[in-house]
Coordinates of C-alpha atoms and ligand atoms in Angstrom, one line a residue:
M4 CA -9.2 23.0 18.7
A5 CA -8.7 20.1 21.2
E6 CA -5.0 19.5 21.7
I7 CA -3.5 16.8 19.5
D8 CA 0.1 15.7 19.3
P9 CA 1.0 16.2 15.6
R10 CA 3.9 13.8 15.9
R11 CA 1.3 11.1 16.0
L12 CA 0.5 11.9 12.4
V13 CA 4.0 11.5 10.9
E14 CA 6.4 9.8 13.3
P15 CA 7.0 6.2 12.2
S16 CA 7.7 5.0 15.7
C17 CA 4.3 6.3 16.8
Y18 CA 2.6 4.1 14.2
A19 CA 4.6 1.1 15.5
E20 CA 3.7 1.8 19.1
H21 CA 0.0 2.9 18.8
G22 CA -1.2 2.1 15.3
Y23 CA -3.1 4.6 13.1
P24 CA -4.0 7.9 14.9
H25 CA -7.8 7.5 14.5
E26 CA -8.5 9.6 17.6
E27 CA -6.4 12.5 16.3
W28 CA -8.0 12.3 12.8
R29 CA -11.5 12.3 14.3
T30 CA -10.7 15.5 16.1
L31 CA -9.1 17.0 13.0
R32 CA -12.0 16.1 10.7
R33 CA -14.4 17.6 13.2
E34 CA -12.5 20.8 14.2
A35 CA -9.7 21.4 11.7
P36 CA -10.0 19.3 8.6
L37 CA -7.3 21.2 6.8
E38 CA -4.6 22.2 9.3
H39 CA -1.0 23.3 8.8
F40 CA 1.6 21.7 11.1
S41 CA 5.3 22.1 11.7
V42 CA 6.7 19.1 13.4
P43 CA 10.4 19.2 14.4
G44 CA 12.4 17.1 12.0
W45 CA 9.8 17.1 9.3
V46 CA 9.0 19.4 6.4
P47 CA 6.0 21.5 7.4
F48 CA 2.7 20.1 5.9
W49 CA -1.0 20.6 5.6
A50 CA -2.9 17.6 7.0
V51 CA -5.8 16.8 4.7
T52 CA -8.2 14.6 6.6
R53 CA -11.6 14.8 4.9
H54 CA -12.7 12.7 1.9
A55 CA -14.0 15.6 -0.1
D56 CA -10.8 17.6 0.1
I57 CA -8.6 14.6 -0.9
V58 CA -10.9 14.1 -4.0
E59 CA -10.7 17.8 -4.9
I60 CA -6.9 17.7 -4.7
S61 CA -6.5 14.4 -6.5
K62 CA -8.7 15.5 -9.4
Q63 CA -6.3 18.3 -10.2
P64 CA -3.0 16.6 -11.0
D65 CA -1.6 19.6 -12.9
L66 CA -2.0 21.7 -9.8
F67 CA -1.1 19.3 -7.1
L68 CA 2.0 17.3 -8.1
N69 CA 3.5 13.9 -7.2
A70 CA 6.9 14.5 -8.7
P71 CA 8.5 16.7 -6.0
G72 CA 7.9 13.9 -3.5
M73 CA 5.0 11.6 -2.7
T74 CA 6.1 10.4 0.7
V75 CA 6.2 12.4 3.9
A76 CA 9.6 14.2 3.9
R77 CA 12.1 14.5 6.7
Q78 CA 13.9 17.8 7.0
L79 CA 17.4 17.1 5.8
E80 CA 20.2 18.1 8.1
G81 CA 22.9 20.5 6.9
D82 CA 23.9 20.1 3.2
R83 CA 23.3 16.4 3.0
P84 CA 22.4 15.2 -0.5
D85 CA 18.8 14.3 -1.3
P86 CA 17.9 10.6 -1.1
P87 CA 18.4 8.6 -4.2
Q88 CA 15.6 8.8 -6.8
I89 CA 14.3 6.4 -9.4
R90 CA 11.6 7.6 -11.7
T91 CA 8.5 5.6 -11.2
I92 CA 5.0 6.4 -12.5
I93 CA 3.9 7.3 -9.0
N94 CA 6.3 10.2 -9.0
M95 CA 5.4 11.5 -12.4
D96 CA 2.8 14.1 -13.4
P97 CA 0.9 15.0 -16.6
P98 CA 1.7 14.8 -19.4
D99 CA 4.5 12.1 -18.8
H100 CA 2.5 10.2 -16.3
R101 CA -0.2 9.0 -18.7
Q102 CA 2.2 8.0 -21.4
Y103 CA 4.3 5.9 -19.0
R104 CA 1.3 4.4 -17.2
A105 CA 0.1 3.1 -20.5
V106 CA 3.2 0.9 -20.8
A107 CA 1.9 -1.5 -18.0
S108 CA -1.8 -0.8 -17.8
P109 CA -2.9 -3.4 -20.4
Y110 CA -1.2 -6.0 -18.2
F111 CA -3.4 -5.2 -15.2
T112 CA -6.9 -5.2 -16.7
P113 CA -9.4 -7.8 -15.3
R114 CA -9.3 -9.5 -18.7
A115 CA -5.5 -9.8 -18.8
L116 CA -5.4 -11.0 -15.2
R117 CA -7.9 -13.8 -15.9
K118 CA -5.1 -16.1 -16.9
L119 CA -3.5 -15.7 -13.5
G120 CA -6.6 -17.2 -11.8
P121 CA -5.2 -20.8 -11.4
L122 CA -1.8 -19.6 -10.1
I123 CA -3.5 -17.4 -7.5
E124 CA -5.9 -20.2 -6.4
T125 CA -3.1 -22.8 -6.2
T126 CA -0.9 -20.5 -4.2
A127 CA -3.7 -19.6 -1.8
R128 CA -4.7 -23.2 -1.2
E129 CA -1.1 -24.4 -0.7
L130 CA -0.4 -21.7 1.9
V131 CA -3.6 -22.4 3.8
D132 CA -2.9 -26.2 3.5
G133 CA 0.6 -25.6 4.9
L134 CA -0.9 -24.4 8.2
G135 CA -2.2 -28.0 8.9
D136 CA -5.4 -28.6 10.9
E137 CA -4.6 -26.5 13.9
G138 CA -1.7 -24.8 15.6
E139 CA 0.0 -21.4 15.9
C140 CA 1.8 -19.3 13.3
D141 CA 3.0 -15.8 12.5
F142 CA 0.2 -15.1 10.0
I143 CA 2.3 -12.3 8.3
T144 CA 5.5 -14.1 7.6
D145 CA 3.9 -17.5 7.0
V146 CA 0.9 -16.4 4.8
A147 CA 0.1 -12.7 4.3
S148 CA 3.6 -11.9 3.0
L149 CA 4.2 -15.0 0.9
H150 CA 1.0 -15.0 -1.1
P151 CA 1.5 -11.6 -2.9
L152 CA 5.3 -12.2 -3.1
K153 CA 4.8 -15.4 -5.0
I154 CA 2.2 -13.9 -7.3
I155 CA 4.1 -10.8 -8.2
A156 CA 7.3 -12.7 -8.6
R157 CA 5.6 -15.0 -11.2
I158 CA 4.0 -12.0 -13.0
L159 CA 7.3 -10.2 -13.1
G160 CA 9.2 -13.3 -14.1
V161 CA 11.6 -13.5 -11.1
P162 CA 12.8 -17.0 -10.4
E163 CA 11.3 -18.7 -7.3
E164 CA 14.7 -19.1 -5.6
D165 CA 15.2 -15.3 -5.6
E166 CA 11.9 -14.7 -3.7
P167 CA 13.6 -14.4 -0.3
F168 CA 16.1 -11.9 -1.7
I169 CA 13.3 -9.8 -3.2
L170 CA 11.3 -10.0 0.1
R171 CA 14.3 -8.7 2.0
L172 CA 14.7 -5.8 -0.4
T173 CA 11.0 -4.7 -0.1
N174 CA 11.0 -5.1 3.6
E175 CA 14.1 -2.9 3.8
L176 CA 12.6 -0.3 1.5
F177 CA 9.3 0.1 3.3
G178 CA 10.8 -0.6 6.7
S179 CA 13.7 1.9 6.3
E180 CA 12.6 3.5 9.6
D181 CA 12.0 0.2 11.4
P182 CA 14.8 -1.2 13.5
E183 CA 14.0 -4.8 12.4
F184 CA 14.5 -4.0 8.7
Q185 CA 16.8 -1.0 8.7
R186 CA 19.9 -1.9 6.7
D187 CA 22.1 0.9 8.1
E188 CA 21.9 3.2 11.1
D189 CA 22.4 6.0 8.6
R190 CA 19.1 5.9 6.8
M191 CA 20.4 7.6 3.6
E192 CA 23.4 5.3 3.4
G193 CA 21.1 2.3 3.8
M194 CA 18.8 3.5 1.0
R195 CA 21.7 4.2 -1.3
S196 CA 23.1 0.7 -0.9
L197 CA 19.6 -0.8 -1.2
F198 CA 19.0 0.9 -4.5
M199 CA 22.4 -0.2 -5.8
E200 CA 21.6 -3.8 -5.0
F201 CA 18.2 -3.5 -6.5
W202 CA 19.7 -1.9 -9.7
E203 CA 22.2 -4.7 -10.1
Y204 CA 19.6 -7.4 -9.7
F205 CA 17.0 -6.0 -12.1
G206 CA 19.6 -4.7 -14.5
K207 CA 20.6 -8.3 -15.2
I208 CA 16.9 -9.3 -15.7
M209 CA 16.3 -6.4 -18.1
S210 CA 19.3 -7.4 -20.2
D211 CA 18.2 -10.9 -20.3
R212 CA 14.6 -10.0 -21.4
R213 CA 15.9 -7.7 -24.1
A214 CA 17.8 -10.6 -25.6
N215 CA 15.1 -13.3 -24.8
P216 CA 11.7 -11.7 -24.4
R217 CA 9.1 -13.9 -22.6
D218 CA 5.5 -13.6 -21.6
D219 CA 6.1 -11.7 -18.4
L220 CA 6.0 -8.2 -17.1
A221 CA 9.8 -7.8 -17.0
S222 CA 9.8 -8.3 -20.8
V223 CA 7.1 -5.6 -21.1
F224 CA 9.3 -3.2 -19.1
A225 CA 12.6 -4.2 -20.8
N226 CA 11.2 -3.6 -24.3
A227 CA 8.8 -0.7 -23.8
R228 CA 9.0 2.3 -26.1
I229 CA 8.1 5.9 -25.4
D230 CA 7.7 8.2 -28.4
G231 CA 9.1 5.5 -30.5
K232 CA 12.4 5.2 -28.5
P233 CA 13.3 2.6 -25.9
M234 CA 12.1 3.6 -22.4
G235 CA 14.9 5.2 -20.4
E236 CA 16.9 3.2 -17.8
L237 CA 15.7 5.3 -14.8
E238 CA 12.1 4.7 -15.8
T239 CA 12.6 1.0 -16.6
M240 CA 14.1 0.4 -13.2
G241 CA 11.4 2.5 -11.7
Y242 CA 8.8 0.2 -13.1
C243 CA 10.5 -2.9 -11.7
L244 CA 10.8 -1.2 -8.3
I245 CA 7.2 -0.1 -8.2
A246 CA 5.7 -3.3 -9.5
F247 CA 7.3 -5.2 -6.6
T248 CA 7.1 -2.8 -3.8
A249 CA 3.7 -1.2 -4.5
G250 CA 2.2 -4.7 -5.0
H251 CA 3.7 -6.7 -2.1
E252 CA 3.7 -4.6 1.0
T253 CA 0.3 -3.2 0.4
T254 CA -1.4 -6.6 -0.3
R255 CA 0.3 -8.1 2.7
G256 CA -1.0 -5.2 4.7
S257 CA -4.6 -5.8 3.5
I258 CA -4.4 -9.5 4.2
G259 CA -2.9 -9.1 7.6
G260 CA -5.0 -6.1 8.6
G261 CA -8.0 -7.9 7.2
L262 CA -7.6 -10.9 9.4
D263 CA -7.0 -8.6 12.4
A264 CA -10.3 -6.8 11.6
L265 CA -12.1 -10.2 11.3
I266 CA -10.8 -11.2 14.7
R267 CA -12.3 -7.9 16.1
F268 CA -15.6 -8.5 14.3
P269 CA -16.1 -12.3 14.6
E270 CA -19.8 -12.0 13.4
E271 CA -18.5 -10.7 10.1
L272 CA -16.0 -13.6 9.8
E273 CA -18.9 -16.1 10.4
R274 CA -21.0 -14.2 7.8
W275 CA -18.3 -14.5 5.2
A276 CA -17.8 -18.2 5.9
R277 CA -21.5 -18.8 5.2
D278 CA -21.7 -16.5 2.2
P279 CA -18.7 -16.6 -0.2
E280 CA -20.6 -14.3 -2.5
L281 CA -19.7 -11.5 -0.2
T282 CA -16.1 -11.6 -1.3
P283 CA -16.0 -8.7 -3.8
R284 CA -17.6 -6.2 -1.4
A285 CA -15.8 -7.7 1.6
I286 CA -12.4 -7.1 0.0
D287 CA -13.1 -3.4 -0.7
E288 CA -14.5 -3.0 2.8
I289 CA -11.2 -4.5 4.2
V290 CA -9.2 -2.0 2.1
R291 CA -11.4 0.8 3.5
Y292 CA -11.2 -0.3 7.1
V293 CA -7.4 -1.2 7.0
T294 CA -6.2 1.4 4.4
P295 CA -2.8 -0.2 3.9
V296 CA -1.5 2.9 2.1
N297 CA -1.9 5.6 4.8
T298 CA -0.6 8.7 3.1
M299 CA 0.5 10.3 -0.1
V300 CA 1.9 13.7 -0.5
R301 CA 1.2 16.4 -3.1
T302 CA 2.9 19.7 -3.7
A303 CA 0.9 22.8 -4.8
T304 CA 2.1 24.5 -8.0
R305 CA 0.3 27.7 -7.2
D306 CA -1.7 29.4 -4.5
Y307 CA -5.1 27.8 -4.0
E308 CA -7.9 28.2 -1.6
L309 CA -9.3 25.1 0.0
R310 CA -11.8 25.0 2.9
G311 CA -11.3 28.7 3.5
Q312 CA -7.5 28.2 4.0
Q313 CA -4.8 29.7 1.7
I314 CA -2.5 27.0 0.3
R315 CA 0.7 28.6 -1.1
E316 CA 2.7 27.6 -4.1
G317 CA 5.3 25.0 -3.0
D318 CA 3.3 23.9 0.1
K319 CA 3.2 20.2 0.9
L320 CA -0.1 18.5 1.6
I321 CA -0.4 15.1 3.2
L322 CA -3.4 13.2 2.0
F323 CA -4.4 10.9 4.9
Y324 CA -6.3 8.2 3.0
A325 CA -6.9 6.3 6.3
S326 CA -8.7 9.3 7.7
A327 CA -10.8 9.9 4.6
N328 CA -11.8 6.2 4.8
R329 CA -13.4 6.9 8.2
D330 CA -15.1 10.2 7.2
E331 CA -18.5 10.4 8.9
E332 CA -19.8 12.6 6.0
I333 CA -19.3 9.6 3.6
F334 CA -19.6 6.4 5.7
D335 CA -22.3 5.3 8.2
D336 CA -20.7 3.8 11.3
P337 CA -17.2 4.3 9.8
D338 CA -15.4 2.5 12.6
R339 CA -17.3 -0.8 12.0
L340 CA -16.3 -3.4 9.5
V341 CA -19.4 -4.1 7.4
L342 CA -18.5 -6.6 4.8
D343 CA -21.4 -5.9 2.4
R344 CA -21.0 -2.1 2.7
H345 CA -22.5 -0.5 -0.4
P346 CA -21.9 2.0 -1.8
N347 CA -18.3 2.0 -0.6
R348 CA -16.5 5.1 -2.0
H349 CA -13.3 4.4 -0.1
L350 CA -10.0 6.0 -1.2
G351 CA -7.8 3.0 -0.2
F352 CA -6.6 2.7 -3.8
G353 CA -6.4 6.5 -4.3
I354 CA -8.5 8.3 -6.8
G355 CA -8.0 10.1 -10.2
E356 CA -4.8 10.1 -12.2
H357 CA -2.8 7.8 -9.8
F358 CA -5.6 5.4 -9.0
C359 CA -3.9 2.1 -8.1
L360 CA -2.8 0.3 -11.2
G361 CA -2.8 -3.0 -9.4
A362 CA -6.3 -2.7 -7.8
H363 CA -7.8 -5.6 -9.7
L364 CA -4.8 -7.8 -9.0
A365 CA -4.9 -6.8 -5.3
R366 CA -8.6 -7.7 -5.1
K367 CA -8.1 -11.0 -6.8
T368 CA -5.0 -12.0 -4.7
S369 CA -6.5 -11.1 -1.4
G370 CA -10.0 -12.2 -2.3
T371 CA -8.9 -15.7 -3.2
L372 CA -6.8 -16.1 -0.1
F373 CA -9.7 -14.9 2.2
Q374 CA -12.1 -17.2 0.4
E375 CA -9.9 -20.1 1.1
L376 CA -9.3 -19.1 4.7
T377 CA -12.8 -18.0 5.7
S378 CA -14.3 -21.2 4.3
R379 CA -12.0 -23.3 6.5
L380 CA -11.4 -21.3 9.7
E381 CA -13.2 -22.8 12.6
N382 CA -11.5 -20.7 15.2
V383 CA -8.8 -18.0 15.2
E384 CA -7.4 -15.9 18.0
P385 CA -4.3 -13.9 18.9
A386 CA -1.5 -16.0 20.4
G387 CA 0.6 -12.9 21.4
S388 CA 0.7 -9.2 20.6
F389 CA 0.7 -8.0 17.1
E390 CA 3.5 -5.7 16.0
R391 CA 3.4 -3.0 13.3
T392 CA 6.1 -1.7 11.0
A393 CA 7.4 1.7 12.0
S394 CA 6.3 3.7 8.9
N395 CA 3.9 6.5 8.1
L396 CA 3.4 5.2 4.6
V397 CA 2.5 1.5 4.9
P398 CA 2.3 0.9 8.7
G399 CA 1.0 -2.6 8.4
I400 CA 1.2 -5.5 10.9
K401 CA 4.6 -7.1 10.5
H402 CA 4.2 -9.9 13.1
M403 CA 0.9 -11.5 13.9
P404 CA 1.0 -14.6 16.2
I405 CA -2.3 -16.5 15.9
R406 CA -3.8 -19.7 17.2
Y407 CA -6.2 -21.4 14.8
R408 CA -8.2 -24.5 13.9
L409 CA -9.1 -25.3 10.3
R410 CA -11.6 -27.6 8.6
R411 CA -10.3 -30.1 6.1
A412 CA -10.3 -28.7 2.6
A413 CA -13.1 -29.9 0.3
A414 CA -11.6 -32.5 -2.1
Ligands
LIG2 C1 -4.4 -3.9 -1.2 C2 -3.4 -3.6 -2.0 C3 -3.1 -2.3 -2.5 C4 -3.4 -1.0 -2.1 C5 -4.1 -0.7 -0.8 C6 -2.8 -0.1 -3.0 C7 -2.9 1.3 -2.8 C8 -2.5 2.3 -3.8 C9 -2.7 3.7 -3.7 C10 -3.4 4.4 -2.6 C11 -2.2 4.2 -4.8 C12 -2.3 5.7 -5.2 C13 -1.1 6.5 -4.9 C14 -1.3 8.0 -5.1 O1 -2.3 8.5 -4.7 O2 -0.3 8.7 -5.6 C15 -1.6 3.2 -5.6 C16 -0.9 3.4 -6.8 C17 -0.3 2.3 -7.4 N1 -0.3 1.0 -7.1 FE1 -1.4 0.1 -5.6 N2 -2.2 -0.7 -4.0 C18 -2.3 -2.1 -3.8 C19 -1.8 -3.1 -4.6 C20 -1.1 -2.9 -5.7 C21 -0.6 -4.0 -6.5 C22 -0.9 -5.5 -6.3 C23 0.1 -3.4 -7.5 C24 0.9 -4.0 -8.7 C25 1.5 -5.1 -8.7 C26 0.1 -2.0 -7.3 C27 0.7 -1.1 -8.1 C28 0.4 0.3 -8.1 C29 1.0 1.3 -9.0 C30 2.0 0.9 -10.1 C31 0.6 2.5 -8.6 C32 0.9 3.9 -9.2 C33 -0.1 4.3 -10.2 C34 0.1 5.6 -10.8 O3 0.9 6.4 -10.2 O4 -0.4 5.9 -11.8 N3 -0.7 -1.7 -6.2 N4 -1.8 2.0 -5.0

């Protein structure tokens, strides 16, 4: 196989410096689609880079588990304790997973989300209006981050004045390896104090919603019952954590990465502006092209043969969704953004048991913002270099200076 540097696959700093390792993945897909790596400092792993293999693994949730850890694991030094754990649906497996997922799933159906339409439209319009007719901004901090933050805060029932606090917590959680967001040089210590702060904040909201339930997702979590008994504290807090973090950072990544892609493919931006009907397909194509959630990890519960390789019980497999989404066997011209791509069997929202619970919300949130933006953008270009978060999980753009000119909004 052509030499590749496997640190590029997992080191957060490599993602910050060079972006996604598309060159390396292309080589792996072609020459070693399922390859075992031992990278110093990281738990050894199989790199799964082909679409078909990720689908085969994801469709067997009893065999390939999420619970032992769904993020790429660092090798812990000495006898240090494991990082703190909260039980979220994303690290549950059958049969628990289905039961707990059912707590929130009715809230995320297209029908249930319809009532959020006006809120999502107003937020998108206000953010784009706030840019004025022309100027420069950091598109991530001024738009891409605020839109999902405001929507998820309202859904969950978090007061508006607490949004900056929540934003800081999610940045610190996903950016725990990024010098800008890291709360403590000792990463474990940082995570511990972050979880405590989180616990204290949402603990108060949960007590309030038990006493005074409202029409919000916090009330659903606070009053949920499993097997006729109140849902446990670890799982309740897990739900609060995942609703915020899985929803914010990822949608921000697709909005920021989406505009970056449209700057690279200006003819697609023009096409979208002329044809708003493109939006549903365009949003899925952006999720494919950007793939905000780069990786998920599974652990094998028994020996299994895949692509002629022998996976052993206990082995870790990294599913590189961003590689599968450029798989030449599935997508024509995979490195091009083609807004009306159809069919588009991308894995940007995962597949199978853990398919993204918030996919409809994410499509609606980012679709509405892009529709507002593409209908009004006359010109957009970089006004400095874009910076990425140091992360192998959600390595999105964190600062994106742009220069733009907008048309006036239709009255
Ligand atoms: C463009 C935005 C988004 C992307 C790219 C994305 C991506 C993903 C992916 C890849 C998974 C599968 C994880 C796995 O394989 O184990 C997932 C799961 C999940 N997502 Fe999203 N997501 C997005 C937005 C959202 C939003 C807005 C919410 C909710 C507010 C959300 C909530 C969840 C939850 C709760 C799960 C876990 C589902 C389960 O384990 O059953 N996501 N997401």
